[in-house]
mmCIF file of N, CA and C and ligand atoms in Angstrom:
data_model
loop_
_atom_site.group_PDB
_atom_site.id
_atom_site.type_symbol
_atom_site.label_atom_id
_atom_site.label_comp_id
_atom_site.label_asym_id
_atom_site.label_seq_id
_atom_site.Cartn_x
_atom_site.Cartn_y
_atom_site.Cartn_z
ATOM 1 N N MET A 13 20.198 5.135 -8.723
ATOM 2 C CA MET A 13 18.964 5.696 -9.275
ATOM 3 C C MET A 13 18.220 6.507 -8.200
ATOM 4 N N ASP A 14 17.690 7.654 -8.607
ATOM 5 C CA ASP A 14 17.027 8.511 -7.632
ATOM 6 C C ASP A 14 15.537 8.152 -7.560
ATOM 7 N N CYS A 15 15.254 7.059 -6.842
ATOM 8 C CA CYS A 15 13.873 6.569 -6.768
ATOM 9 C C CYS A 15 13.457 6.489 -5.297
ATOM 10 N N ILE A 16 12.378 7.199 -4.942
ATOM 11 C CA ILE A 16 11.909 7.244 -3.546
ATOM 12 C C ILE A 16 11.615 5.837 -3.012
ATOM 13 N N PHE A 17 10.981 5.005 -3.838
ATOM 14 C CA PHE A 17 10.592 3.675 -3.349
ATOM 15 C C PHE A 17 11.809 2.756 -3.198
ATOM 16 N N CYS A 18 12.829 2.905 -4.066
ATOM 17 C CA CYS A 18 14.077 2.149 -3.843
ATOM 18 C C CYS A 18 14.696 2.581 -2.521
ATOM 19 N N LYS A 19 14.599 3.880 -2.212
ATOM 20 C CA LYS A 19 15.154 4.386 -0.941
ATOM 21 C C LYS A 19 14.372 3.820 0.245
ATOM 22 N N ILE A 20 13.070 3.643 0.094
ATOM 23 C CA ILE A 20 12.271 3.023 1.164
ATOM 24 C C ILE A 20 12.700 1.560 1.336
ATOM 25 N N VAL A 21 12.891 0.850 0.225
ATOM 26 C CA VAL A 21 13.344 -0.555 0.293
ATOM 27 C C VAL A 21 14.680 -0.630 1.043
ATOM 28 N N ASN A 22 15.589 0.302 0.720
ATOM 29 C CA ASN A 22 16.935 0.285 1.329
ATOM 30 C C ASN A 22 16.976 0.876 2.731
ATOM 31 N N GLY A 23 15.844 1.394 3.216
ATOM 32 C CA GLY A 23 15.806 1.986 4.559
ATOM 33 C C GLY A 23 16.394 3.383 4.631
ATOM 34 N N GLU A 24 16.666 3.993 3.467
ATOM 35 C CA GLU A 24 17.217 5.363 3.461
ATOM 36 C C GLU A 24 16.116 6.385 3.777
ATOM 37 N N ILE A 25 14.862 6.021 3.494
ATOM 38 C CA ILE A 25 13.695 6.855 3.835
ATOM 39 C C ILE A 25 12.797 5.991 4.719
ATOM 40 N N PRO A 26 12.311 6.546 5.860
ATOM 41 C CA PRO A 26 11.468 5.725 6.738
ATOM 42 C C PRO A 26 10.098 5.453 6.127
ATOM 43 N N SER A 27 9.499 4.374 6.546
ATOM 44 C CA SER A 27 8.126 4.074 6.101
ATOM 45 C C SER A 27 7.448 3.250 7.182
ATOM 46 N N TYR A 28 6.106 3.250 7.134
ATOM 47 C CA TYR A 28 5.345 2.387 8.038
ATOM 48 C C TYR A 28 5.181 1.027 7.367
ATOM 49 N N LYS A 29 6.287 0.294 7.329
ATOM 50 C CA LYS A 29 6.305 -1.037 6.697
ATOM 51 C C LYS A 29 5.734 -2.060 7.670
ATOM 52 N N PHE A 30 4.752 -2.837 7.220
ATOM 53 C CA PHE A 30 4.171 -3.824 8.129
ATOM 54 C C PHE A 30 4.168 -5.236 7.578
ATOM 55 N N TYR A 31 4.709 -5.442 6.375
ATOM 56 C CA TYR A 31 4.736 -6.787 5.787
ATOM 57 C C TYR A 31 5.920 -6.840 4.831
ATOM 58 N N GLU A 32 6.599 -8.016 4.811
ATOM 59 C CA GLU A 32 7.789 -8.146 3.970
ATOM 60 C C GLU A 32 8.064 -9.609 3.667
ATOM 61 N N ASN A 33 8.564 -9.901 2.480
ATOM 62 C CA ASN A 33 9.182 -11.206 2.213
ATOM 63 C C ASN A 33 10.417 -10.975 1.342
ATOM 64 N N ASP A 34 10.977 -12.030 0.765
ATOM 65 C CA ASP A 34 12.250 -11.837 0.050
ATOM 66 C C ASP A 34 12.114 -10.956 -1.189
ATOM 67 N N LYS A 35 10.912 -10.878 -1.766
ATOM 68 C CA LYS A 35 10.739 -10.121 -3.020
ATOM 69 C C LYS A 35 10.033 -8.776 -2.881
ATOM 70 N N ILE A 36 9.202 -8.622 -1.842
ATOM 71 C CA ILE A 36 8.347 -7.419 -1.766
ATOM 72 C C ILE A 36 8.330 -6.811 -0.355
ATOM 73 N N ILE A 37 7.908 -5.543 -0.271
ATOM 74 C CA ILE A 37 7.536 -4.961 1.022
ATOM 75 C C ILE A 37 6.163 -4.286 0.865
ATOM 76 N N ALA A 38 5.459 -4.160 2.002
ATOM 77 C CA ALA A 38 4.185 -3.431 2.011
ATOM 78 C C ALA A 38 4.227 -2.408 3.140
ATOM 79 N N PHE A 39 3.805 -1.200 2.827
ATOM 80 C CA PHE A 39 3.841 -0.106 3.810
ATOM 81 C C PHE A 39 2.658 0.825 3.561
ATOM 82 N N LEU A 40 2.392 1.692 4.551
ATOM 83 C CA LEU A 40 1.251 2.611 4.435
ATOM 84 C C LEU A 40 1.597 3.804 3.557
ATOM 85 N N ASP A 41 0.651 4.210 2.723
ATOM 86 C CA ASP A 41 0.813 5.398 1.890
ATOM 87 C C ASP A 41 0.939 6.632 2.794
ATOM 88 N N ILE A 42 1.872 7.507 2.451
ATOM 89 C CA ILE A 42 2.146 8.694 3.278
ATOM 90 C C ILE A 42 0.997 9.706 3.214
ATOM 91 N N ASN A 43 0.235 9.654 2.141
ATOM 92 C CA ASN A 43 -0.880 10.595 1.947
ATOM 93 C C ASN A 43 -2.142 9.784 1.619
ATOM 94 N N PRO A 44 -2.659 9.067 2.641
ATOM 95 C CA PRO A 44 -3.680 8.050 2.374
ATOM 96 C C PRO A 44 -5.015 8.608 1.891
ATOM 97 N N ASP A 45 -5.662 7.850 0.988
ATOM 98 C CA ASP A 45 -7.022 8.157 0.556
ATOM 99 C C ASP A 45 -8.028 7.595 1.553
ATOM 100 N N CYS A 46 -7.572 6.680 2.412
ATOM 101 C CA CYS A 46 -8.440 6.050 3.408
ATOM 102 C C CYS A 46 -7.534 5.374 4.441
ATOM 103 N N ASP A 47 -8.097 5.013 5.591
ATOM 104 C CA ASP A 47 -7.315 4.329 6.620
ATOM 105 C C ASP A 47 -6.827 2.981 6.095
ATOM 106 N N GLY A 48 -5.544 2.720 6.289
ATOM 107 C CA GLY A 48 -4.990 1.433 5.857
ATOM 108 C C GLY A 48 -4.580 1.409 4.397
ATOM 109 N N HIS A 49 -4.595 2.581 3.742
ATOM 110 C CA HIS A 49 -4.150 2.671 2.329
ATOM 111 C C HIS A 49 -2.706 2.156 2.261
ATOM 112 N N THR A 50 -2.561 1.031 1.564
ATOM 113 C CA THR A 50 -1.278 0.298 1.550
ATOM 114 C C THR A 50 -0.683 0.277 0.155
ATOM 115 N N LEU A 51 0.642 0.278 0.086
ATOM 116 C CA LEU A 51 1.344 0.096 -1.188
ATOM 117 C C LEU A 51 2.191 -1.167 -1.075
ATOM 118 N N ILE A 52 2.061 -2.063 -2.042
ATOM 119 C CA ILE A 52 2.950 -3.235 -2.128
ATOM 120 C C ILE A 52 3.924 -2.967 -3.264
ATOM 121 N N ILE A 53 5.213 -3.070 -2.968
ATOM 122 C CA ILE A 53 6.214 -2.795 -4.015
ATOM 123 C C ILE A 53 7.252 -3.924 -4.076
ATOM 124 N N PRO A 54 7.775 -4.193 -5.287
ATOM 125 C CA PRO A 54 8.882 -5.140 -5.380
ATOM 126 C C PRO A 54 10.158 -4.515 -4.816
ATOM 127 N N LYS A 55 11.018 -5.344 -4.209
ATOM 128 C CA LYS A 55 12.293 -4.804 -3.702
ATOM 129 C C LYS A 55 13.189 -4.372 -4.867
ATOM 130 N N LYS A 56 13.083 -5.119 -5.983
ATOM 131 C CA LYS A 56 13.846 -4.751 -7.170
ATOM 132 C C LYS A 56 13.087 -3.670 -7.938
ATOM 133 N N HIS A 57 13.807 -2.743 -8.535
ATOM 134 C CA HIS A 57 13.137 -1.656 -9.262
ATOM 135 C C HIS A 57 12.572 -2.146 -10.599
ATOM 136 N N PHE A 58 11.251 -2.075 -10.727
ATOM 137 C CA PHE A 58 10.575 -2.223 -12.017
ATOM 138 C C PHE A 58 9.729 -0.963 -12.178
ATOM 139 N N THR A 59 9.626 -0.464 -13.403
ATOM 140 C CA THR A 59 8.902 0.792 -13.604
ATOM 141 C C THR A 59 7.385 0.606 -13.545
ATOM 142 N N ASP A 60 6.886 -0.312 -14.340
ATOM 143 C CA ASP A 60 5.428 -0.413 -14.495
ATOM 144 C C ASP A 60 5.040 -1.810 -14.951
ATOM 145 N N LEU A 61 3.803 -1.945 -15.386
ATOM 146 C CA LEU A 61 3.273 -3.259 -15.773
ATOM 147 C C LEU A 61 4.001 -3.838 -16.991
ATOM 148 N N ASP A 62 4.498 -2.984 -17.879
ATOM 149 C CA ASP A 62 5.267 -3.480 -19.037
ATOM 150 C C ASP A 62 6.612 -4.044 -18.588
ATOM 151 N N ASP A 63 7.175 -3.440 -17.572
ATOM 152 C CA ASP A 63 8.552 -3.727 -17.160
ATOM 153 C C ASP A 63 8.657 -4.947 -16.233
ATOM 154 N N ILE A 64 7.667 -5.129 -15.369
ATOM 155 C CA ILE A 64 7.780 -6.123 -14.286
ATOM 156 C C ILE A 64 7.666 -7.558 -14.826
ATOM 157 N N ASP A 65 8.398 -8.505 -14.194
ATOM 158 C CA ASP A 65 8.297 -9.904 -14.640
ATOM 159 C C ASP A 65 7.149 -10.629 -13.929
ATOM 160 N N ILE A 66 6.738 -11.720 -14.549
ATOM 161 C CA ILE A 66 5.545 -12.441 -14.080
ATOM 162 C C ILE A 66 5.745 -13.016 -12.670
ATOM 163 N N ASP A 67 6.944 -13.503 -12.365
ATOM 164 C CA ASP A 67 7.193 -14.081 -11.032
ATOM 165 C C ASP A 67 6.995 -13.044 -9.938
ATOM 166 N N THR A 68 7.508 -11.840 -10.180
ATOM 167 C CA THR A 68 7.379 -10.776 -9.179
ATOM 168 C C THR A 68 5.926 -10.331 -9.061
ATOM 169 N N LEU A 69 5.259 -10.269 -10.206
ATOM 170 C CA LEU A 69 3.842 -9.904 -10.221
ATOM 171 C C LEU A 69 3.021 -10.912 -9.411
ATOM 172 N N LYS A 70 3.369 -12.192 -9.593
ATOM 173 C CA LYS A 70 2.679 -13.268 -8.863
ATOM 174 C C LYS A 70 2.913 -13.101 -7.364
ATOM 175 N N CYS A 71 4.138 -12.793 -7.007
ATOM 176 C CA CYS A 71 4.481 -12.614 -5.590
ATOM 177 C C CYS A 71 3.713 -11.428 -4.994
ATOM 178 N N ILE A 72 3.609 -10.346 -5.740
ATOM 179 C CA ILE A 72 2.864 -9.173 -5.259
ATOM 180 C C ILE A 72 1.397 -9.542 -5.029
ATOM 181 N N ASN A 73 0.829 -10.302 -5.951
ATOM 182 C CA ASN A 73 -0.593 -10.664 -5.814
ATOM 183 C C ASN A 73 -0.824 -11.701 -4.719
ATOM 184 N N GLU A 74 0.130 -12.611 -4.549
ATOM 185 C CA GLU A 74 0.025 -13.551 -3.420
ATOM 186 C C GLU A 74 0.086 -12.782 -2.104
ATOM 187 N N SER A 75 0.972 -11.803 -2.047
ATOM 188 C CA SER A 75 1.098 -10.987 -0.835
ATOM 189 C C SER A 75 -0.181 -10.191 -0.585
ATOM 190 N N ALA A 76 -0.806 -9.725 -1.668
ATOM 191 C CA ALA A 76 -2.063 -8.960 -1.524
ATOM 192 C C ALA A 76 -3.120 -9.809 -0.820
ATOM 193 N N LYS A 77 -3.137 -11.109 -1.100
ATOM 194 C CA LYS A 77 -4.104 -11.997 -0.432
ATOM 195 C C LYS A 77 -3.846 -12.034 1.075
ATOM 196 N N GLU A 78 -2.566 -12.078 1.448
ATOM 197 C CA GLU A 78 -2.214 -12.101 2.880
ATOM 198 C C GLU A 78 -2.506 -10.755 3.538
ATOM 199 N N ILE A 79 -2.151 -9.688 2.843
ATOM 200 C CA ILE A 79 -2.334 -8.341 3.401
ATOM 201 C C ILE A 79 -3.825 -8.013 3.548
ATOM 202 N N LYS A 80 -4.625 -8.488 2.612
ATOM 203 C CA LYS A 80 -6.090 -8.310 2.714
ATOM 204 C C LYS A 80 -6.581 -8.872 4.045
ATOM 205 N N LYS A 81 -6.107 -10.066 4.400
ATOM 206 C CA LYS A 81 -6.533 -10.696 5.665
ATOM 207 C C LYS A 81 -6.091 -9.859 6.866
ATOM 208 N N ILE A 82 -4.857 -9.335 6.801
ATOM 209 C CA ILE A 82 -4.336 -8.515 7.915
ATOM 210 C C ILE A 82 -5.196 -7.253 8.082
ATOM 211 N N LEU A 83 -5.499 -6.590 6.970
ATOM 212 C CA LEU A 83 -6.280 -5.339 7.036
ATOM 213 C C LEU A 83 -7.688 -5.613 7.569
ATOM 214 N N GLU A 84 -8.273 -6.721 7.144
ATOM 215 C CA GLU A 84 -9.619 -7.078 7.632
ATOM 216 C C GLU A 84 -9.595 -7.346 9.128
ATOM 217 N N LYS A 85 -8.585 -8.116 9.550
ATOM 218 C CA LYS A 85 -8.509 -8.513 10.966
ATOM 219 C C LYS A 85 -8.191 -7.316 11.874
ATOM 220 N N LYS A 86 -7.214 -6.511 11.470
ATOM 221 C CA LYS A 86 -6.727 -5.445 12.356
ATOM 222 C C LYS A 86 -7.544 -4.154 12.263
ATOM 223 N N LEU A 87 -8.107 -3.888 11.078
ATOM 224 C CA LEU A 87 -8.810 -2.612 10.902
ATOM 225 C C LEU A 87 -10.320 -2.779 10.756
ATOM 226 N N GLY A 88 -10.766 -4.014 10.576
ATOM 227 C CA GLY A 88 -12.206 -4.272 10.479
ATOM 228 C C GLY A 88 -12.843 -3.673 9.241
ATOM 229 N N CYS A 89 -12.096 -3.633 8.148
ATOM 230 C CA CYS A 89 -12.671 -3.022 6.941
ATOM 231 C C CYS A 89 -13.693 -3.962 6.302
ATOM 232 N N ALA A 90 -14.575 -3.351 5.531
ATOM 233 C CA ALA A 90 -15.688 -4.113 4.961
ATOM 234 C C ALA A 90 -15.434 -4.491 3.506
ATOM 235 N N GLY A 91 -14.441 -3.876 2.896
ATOM 236 C CA GLY A 91 -14.123 -4.168 1.497
ATOM 237 C C GLY A 91 -12.840 -3.461 1.111
ATOM 238 N N MET A 92 -12.325 -3.727 -0.079
ATOM 239 C CA MET A 92 -11.124 -2.997 -0.513
ATOM 240 C C MET A 92 -10.959 -3.046 -2.016
ATOM 241 N N SER A 93 -10.274 -2.018 -2.540
ATOM 242 C CA SER A 93 -9.960 -1.951 -3.967
ATOM 243 C C SER A 93 -8.460 -2.108 -4.167
ATOM 244 N N LEU A 94 -8.088 -2.814 -5.226
ATOM 245 C CA LEU A 94 -6.673 -2.929 -5.614
ATOM 246 C C LEU A 94 -6.492 -2.143 -6.910
ATOM 247 N N ILE A 95 -5.536 -1.215 -6.892
ATOM 248 C CA ILE A 95 -5.339 -0.310 -8.035
ATOM 249 C C ILE A 95 -3.855 -0.245 -8.371
ATOM 250 N N GLN A 96 -3.553 -0.235 -9.658
ATOM 251 C CA GLN A 96 -2.140 -0.127 -10.072
ATOM 252 C C GLN A 96 -2.067 0.822 -11.256
ATOM 253 N N ASN A 97 -1.405 1.955 -11.054
ATOM 254 C CA ASN A 97 -1.357 3.010 -12.070
ATOM 255 C C ASN A 97 -0.141 2.864 -12.984
ATOM 256 N N ASN A 98 -0.319 3.289 -14.224
ATOM 257 C CA ASN A 98 0.754 3.271 -15.227
ATOM 258 C C ASN A 98 0.742 4.572 -16.026
ATOM 259 N N GLY A 99 1.902 4.930 -16.585
ATOM 260 C CA GLY A 99 1.972 6.059 -17.510
ATOM 261 C C GLY A 99 1.597 7.383 -16.864
ATOM 262 N N SER A 100 0.745 8.150 -17.538
ATOM 263 C CA SER A 100 0.487 9.534 -17.103
ATOM 264 C C SER A 100 -0.191 9.626 -15.735
ATOM 265 N N VAL A 101 -0.848 8.530 -15.271
ATOM 266 C CA VAL A 101 -1.504 8.566 -13.955
ATOM 267 C C VAL A 101 -0.628 7.959 -12.860
ATOM 268 N N GLN A 102 0.603 7.594 -13.218
ATOM 269 C CA GLN A 102 1.531 6.998 -12.245
ATOM 270 C C GLN A 102 2.531 8.057 -11.795
ATOM 271 N N GLU A 103 2.422 8.432 -10.504
ATOM 272 C CA GLU A 103 3.300 9.485 -9.977
ATOM 273 C C GLU A 103 4.707 8.942 -9.705
ATOM 274 N N ILE A 104 4.798 7.815 -9.014
ATOM 275 C CA ILE A 104 6.092 7.227 -8.656
ATOM 276 C C ILE A 104 6.403 6.079 -9.616
ATOM 277 N N LYS A 105 7.512 6.216 -10.330
ATOM 278 C CA LYS A 105 7.805 5.272 -11.416
ATOM 279 C C LYS A 105 8.559 4.034 -10.916
ATOM 280 N N HIS A 106 8.089 3.491 -9.819
ATOM 281 C CA HIS A 106 8.546 2.194 -9.292
ATOM 282 C C HIS A 106 7.251 1.417 -9.077
ATOM 283 N N TYR A 107 7.111 0.283 -9.752
ATOM 284 C CA TYR A 107 5.850 -0.472 -9.726
ATOM 285 C C TYR A 107 5.277 -0.564 -8.311
ATOM 286 N N HIS A 108 3.990 -0.290 -8.165
ATOM 287 C CA HIS A 108 3.345 -0.473 -6.860
ATOM 288 C C HIS A 108 1.871 -0.779 -7.035
ATOM 289 N N LEU A 109 1.381 -1.610 -6.133
ATOM 290 C CA LEU A 109 -0.045 -1.945 -6.100
ATOM 291 C C LEU A 109 -0.660 -1.256 -4.887
ATOM 292 N N HIS A 110 -1.685 -0.437 -5.139
ATOM 293 C CA HIS A 110 -2.413 0.205 -4.035
ATOM 294 C C HIS A 110 -3.473 -0.765 -3.501
ATOM 295 N N ILE A 111 -3.597 -0.837 -2.189
ATOM 296 C CA ILE A 111 -4.761 -1.496 -1.585
ATOM 297 C C ILE A 111 -5.489 -0.439 -0.774
ATOM 298 N N LYS A 112 -6.757 -0.216 -1.112
ATOM 299 C CA LYS A 112 -7.545 0.825 -0.431
ATOM 300 C C LYS A 112 -8.753 0.196 0.253
ATOM 301 N N PRO A 113 -8.702 0.098 1.583
ATOM 302 C CA PRO A 113 -9.831 -0.478 2.314
ATOM 303 C C PRO A 113 -11.008 0.500 2.441
ATOM 304 N N TYR A 114 -12.186 -0.071 2.600
ATOM 305 C CA TYR A 114 -13.406 0.694 2.863
ATOM 306 C C TYR A 114 -14.042 0.172 4.143
ATOM 307 N N TYR A 115 -14.866 1.013 4.749
ATOM 308 C CA TYR A 115 -15.446 0.683 6.060
ATOM 309 C C TYR A 115 -16.963 0.835 6.005
ATOM 310 N N LYS A 116 -17.644 0.277 6.985
ATOM 311 C CA LYS A 116 -19.124 0.260 6.923
ATOM 312 C C LYS A 116 -19.731 1.651 7.084
ATOM 313 N N ASN A 117 -19.104 2.484 7.924
ATOM 314 C CA ASN A 117 -19.577 3.852 8.122
ATOM 315 C C ASN A 117 -19.741 4.561 6.768
ATOM 316 N N LYS A 118 -20.876 5.209 6.584
ATOM 317 C CA LYS A 118 -21.201 5.805 5.282
ATOM 318 C C LYS A 118 -20.086 6.731 4.766
ATOM 319 N N LYS A 119 -19.616 7.622 5.642
ATOM 320 C CA LYS A 119 -18.602 8.591 5.188
ATOM 321 C C LYS A 119 -17.279 7.908 4.856
ATOM 322 N N SER A 120 -17.015 6.803 5.507
ATOM 323 C CA SER A 120 -15.729 6.146 5.263
ATOM 324 C C SER A 120 -15.735 5.341 3.964
ATOM 325 N N ILE A 121 -16.894 5.210 3.321
ATOM 326 C CA ILE A 121 -16.929 4.522 2.029
ATOM 327 C C ILE A 121 -16.012 5.261 1.050
ATOM 328 N N GLU A 122 -16.075 6.581 1.097
ATOM 329 C CA GLU A 122 -15.165 7.363 0.254
ATOM 330 C C GLU A 122 -14.482 8.405 1.130
ATOM 331 N N MET A 123 -13.545 7.920 1.942
ATOM 332 C CA MET A 123 -12.893 8.804 2.909
ATOM 333 C C MET A 123 -12.211 9.992 2.250
ATOM 334 N N ILE A 124 -11.737 9.777 1.012
ATOM 335 C CA ILE A 124 -11.002 10.856 0.345
ATOM 336 C C ILE A 124 -11.846 12.136 0.253
ATOM 337 N N LYS A 125 -13.185 11.958 0.234
ATOM 338 C CA LYS A 125 -14.067 13.128 0.186
ATOM 339 C C LYS A 125 -14.262 13.738 1.579
ATOM 340 N N TYR A 126 -13.855 12.989 2.595
ATOM 341 C CA TYR A 126 -14.027 13.430 3.984
ATOM 342 C C TYR A 126 -12.684 13.294 4.709
ATOM 343 N N PRO A 127 -11.696 14.123 4.346
ATOM 344 C CA PRO A 127 -10.343 13.939 4.905
ATOM 345 C C PRO A 127 -10.316 13.954 6.427
ATOM 346 N N GLU A 128 -11.320 14.619 7.052
ATOM 347 C CA GLU A 128 -11.341 14.671 8.518
ATOM 348 C C GLU A 128 -11.577 13.283 9.125
ATOM 349 N N PHE A 129 -12.007 12.330 8.311
ATOM 350 C CA PHE A 129 -12.242 10.969 8.794
ATOM 351 C C PHE A 129 -10.995 10.086 8.680
ATOM 352 N N ILE A 130 -9.953 10.592 8.006
ATOM 353 C CA ILE A 130 -8.745 9.784 7.810
ATOM 354 C C ILE A 130 -7.808 9.960 9.001
ATOM 355 N N ASN A 131 -7.396 8.846 9.584
ATOM 356 C CA ASN A 131 -6.501 8.873 10.748
ATOM 357 C C ASN A 131 -5.044 9.007 10.319
ATOM 358 N N ASP A 132 -4.217 9.428 11.263
ATOM 359 C CA ASP A 132 -2.774 9.512 11.041
ATOM 360 C C ASP A 132 -2.245 8.098 10.737
ATOM 361 N N PRO A 133 -1.457 7.931 9.643
ATOM 362 C CA PRO A 133 -0.921 6.601 9.332
ATOM 363 C C PRO A 133 -0.169 5.965 10.514
ATOM 364 N N LYS A 134 0.404 6.808 11.393
ATOM 365 C CA LYS A 134 1.119 6.266 12.573
ATOM 366 C C LYS A 134 0.154 5.470 13.462
ATOM 367 N N ASP A 135 -1.072 5.994 13.645
ATOM 368 C CA ASP A 135 -2.064 5.297 14.475
ATOM 369 C C ASP A 135 -2.533 3.997 13.800
ATOM 370 N N ILE A 136 -2.654 4.048 12.474
ATOM 371 C CA ILE A 136 -3.048 2.836 11.731
ATOM 372 C C ILE A 136 -1.927 1.795 11.828
ATOM 373 N N TYR A 137 -0.695 2.264 11.689
ATOM 374 C CA TYR A 137 0.465 1.365 11.791
ATOM 375 C C TYR A 137 0.481 0.676 13.157
ATOM 376 N N ASP A 138 0.223 1.449 14.219
ATOM 377 C CA ASP A 138 0.201 0.864 15.575
ATOM 378 C C ASP A 138 -0.864 -0.235 15.673
ATOM 379 N N LYS A 139 -2.023 0.000 15.068
ATOM 380 C CA LYS A 139 -3.081 -1.019 15.075
ATOM 381 C C LYS A 139 -2.636 -2.276 14.312
ATOM 382 N N LEU A 140 -1.982 -2.054 13.156
ATOM 383 C CA LEU A 140 -1.552 -3.197 12.337
ATOM 384 C C LEU A 140 -0.495 -4.033 13.052
ATOM 385 N N LYS A 141 0.331 -3.373 13.862
ATOM 386 C CA LYS A 141 1.418 -4.065 14.556
ATOM 387 C C LYS A 141 0.995 -4.623 15.906
ATOM 388 N N SER A 142 -0.209 -4.248 16.365
ATOM 389 C CA SER A 142 -0.628 -4.704 17.698
ATOM 390 C C SER A 142 -0.903 -6.211 17.673
ATOM 391 N N SER A 143 -0.761 -6.836 18.824
ATOM 392 C CA SER A 143 -0.920 -8.301 18.879
ATOM 393 C C SER A 143 -2.399 -8.701 18.952
ATOM 394 N N LYS A 144 -3.287 -7.708 19.110
ATOM 395 C CA LYS A 144 -4.735 -8.012 19.212
ATOM 396 C C LYS A 144 -5.339 -8.427 17.879
HETATM 397 P P1 LIG B 207 0.765 6.629 -7.986
HETATM 398 O O1 LIG B 207 -0.021 7.772 -8.501
HETATM 399 O O2 LIG B 207 2.192 6.653 -8.494
HETATM 400 O O3 LIG B 207 0.089 5.307 -8.226
HETATM 401 O O4 LIG B 207 0.793 6.799 -6.412
HETATM 402 C C1 LIG B 207 1.954 7.025 -5.657
HETATM 403 C C2 LIG B 207 1.571 6.984 -4.208
HETATM 404 O O5 LIG B 207 2.763 7.012 -3.434
HETATM 405 C C3 LIG B 207 0.715 8.163 -3.727
HETATM 406 O O6 LIG B 207 -0.490 7.665 -3.173
HETATM 407 C C4 LIG B 207 1.586 8.872 -2.703
HETATM 408 O O7 LIG B 207 0.849 9.377 -1.602
HETATM 409 C C5 LIG B 207 2.549 7.780 -2.279
HETATM 410 N N1 LIG B 207 3.863 8.272 -1.844
HETATM 411 C C6 LIG B 207 4.636 9.176 -2.486
HETATM 412 N N2 LIG B 207 5.797 9.371 -1.820
HETATM 413 C C7 LIG B 207 5.753 8.562 -0.733
HETATM 414 C C8 LIG B 207 6.663 8.328 0.343
HETATM 415 O O8 LIG B 207 7.757 8.903 0.443
HETATM 416 N N3 LIG B 207 6.267 7.440 1.292
HETATM 417 C C9 LIG B 207 5.058 6.776 1.227
HETATM 418 N N4 LIG B 207 4.770 5.927 2.221
HETATM 419 N N5 LIG B 207 4.178 6.985 0.225
HETATM 420 C C10 LIG B 207 4.518 7.859 -0.750
HETATM 421 ZN ZN1 LIG B 208 12.798 2.189 -7.510
#
């Protein structure tokens, strides 16, 4: 199947992956709306909310709880939104949960409106992987 996210799971396309277990991986969005914009995806291909099974959904949400803690600790974010698109608003047809952190700085509340405030995902990845 010609699916970008399956290729990321298989390592055929590189990604800034910073969290993984037997069912899911989490990596930084290539075109982030904010610093630390993360996608959690199942390793197995499911299209959307209709397609995915409850066990995998549970695993994704359990992982979101862990990833929330990592983003808070490493990036110092003040809040975050979890978003999952389906149908006409879903660009990549492999189920994924977006996690979008927000920061205390006024402009960073909606970084997407201030792209100059968004850092290179490589720098965010380095922060997430640092031992500090
Ligand atoms: P959707 O609209 O399907 O919920 O969002 C898909 C997301 O995947 C977008 O935010 C887009 O930037 C991201 N994306 C698309 N292709 C790639 C890729 O090759 N690598 C990564 N890391 N993110 C991607
Ligand atoms: Zn896929």
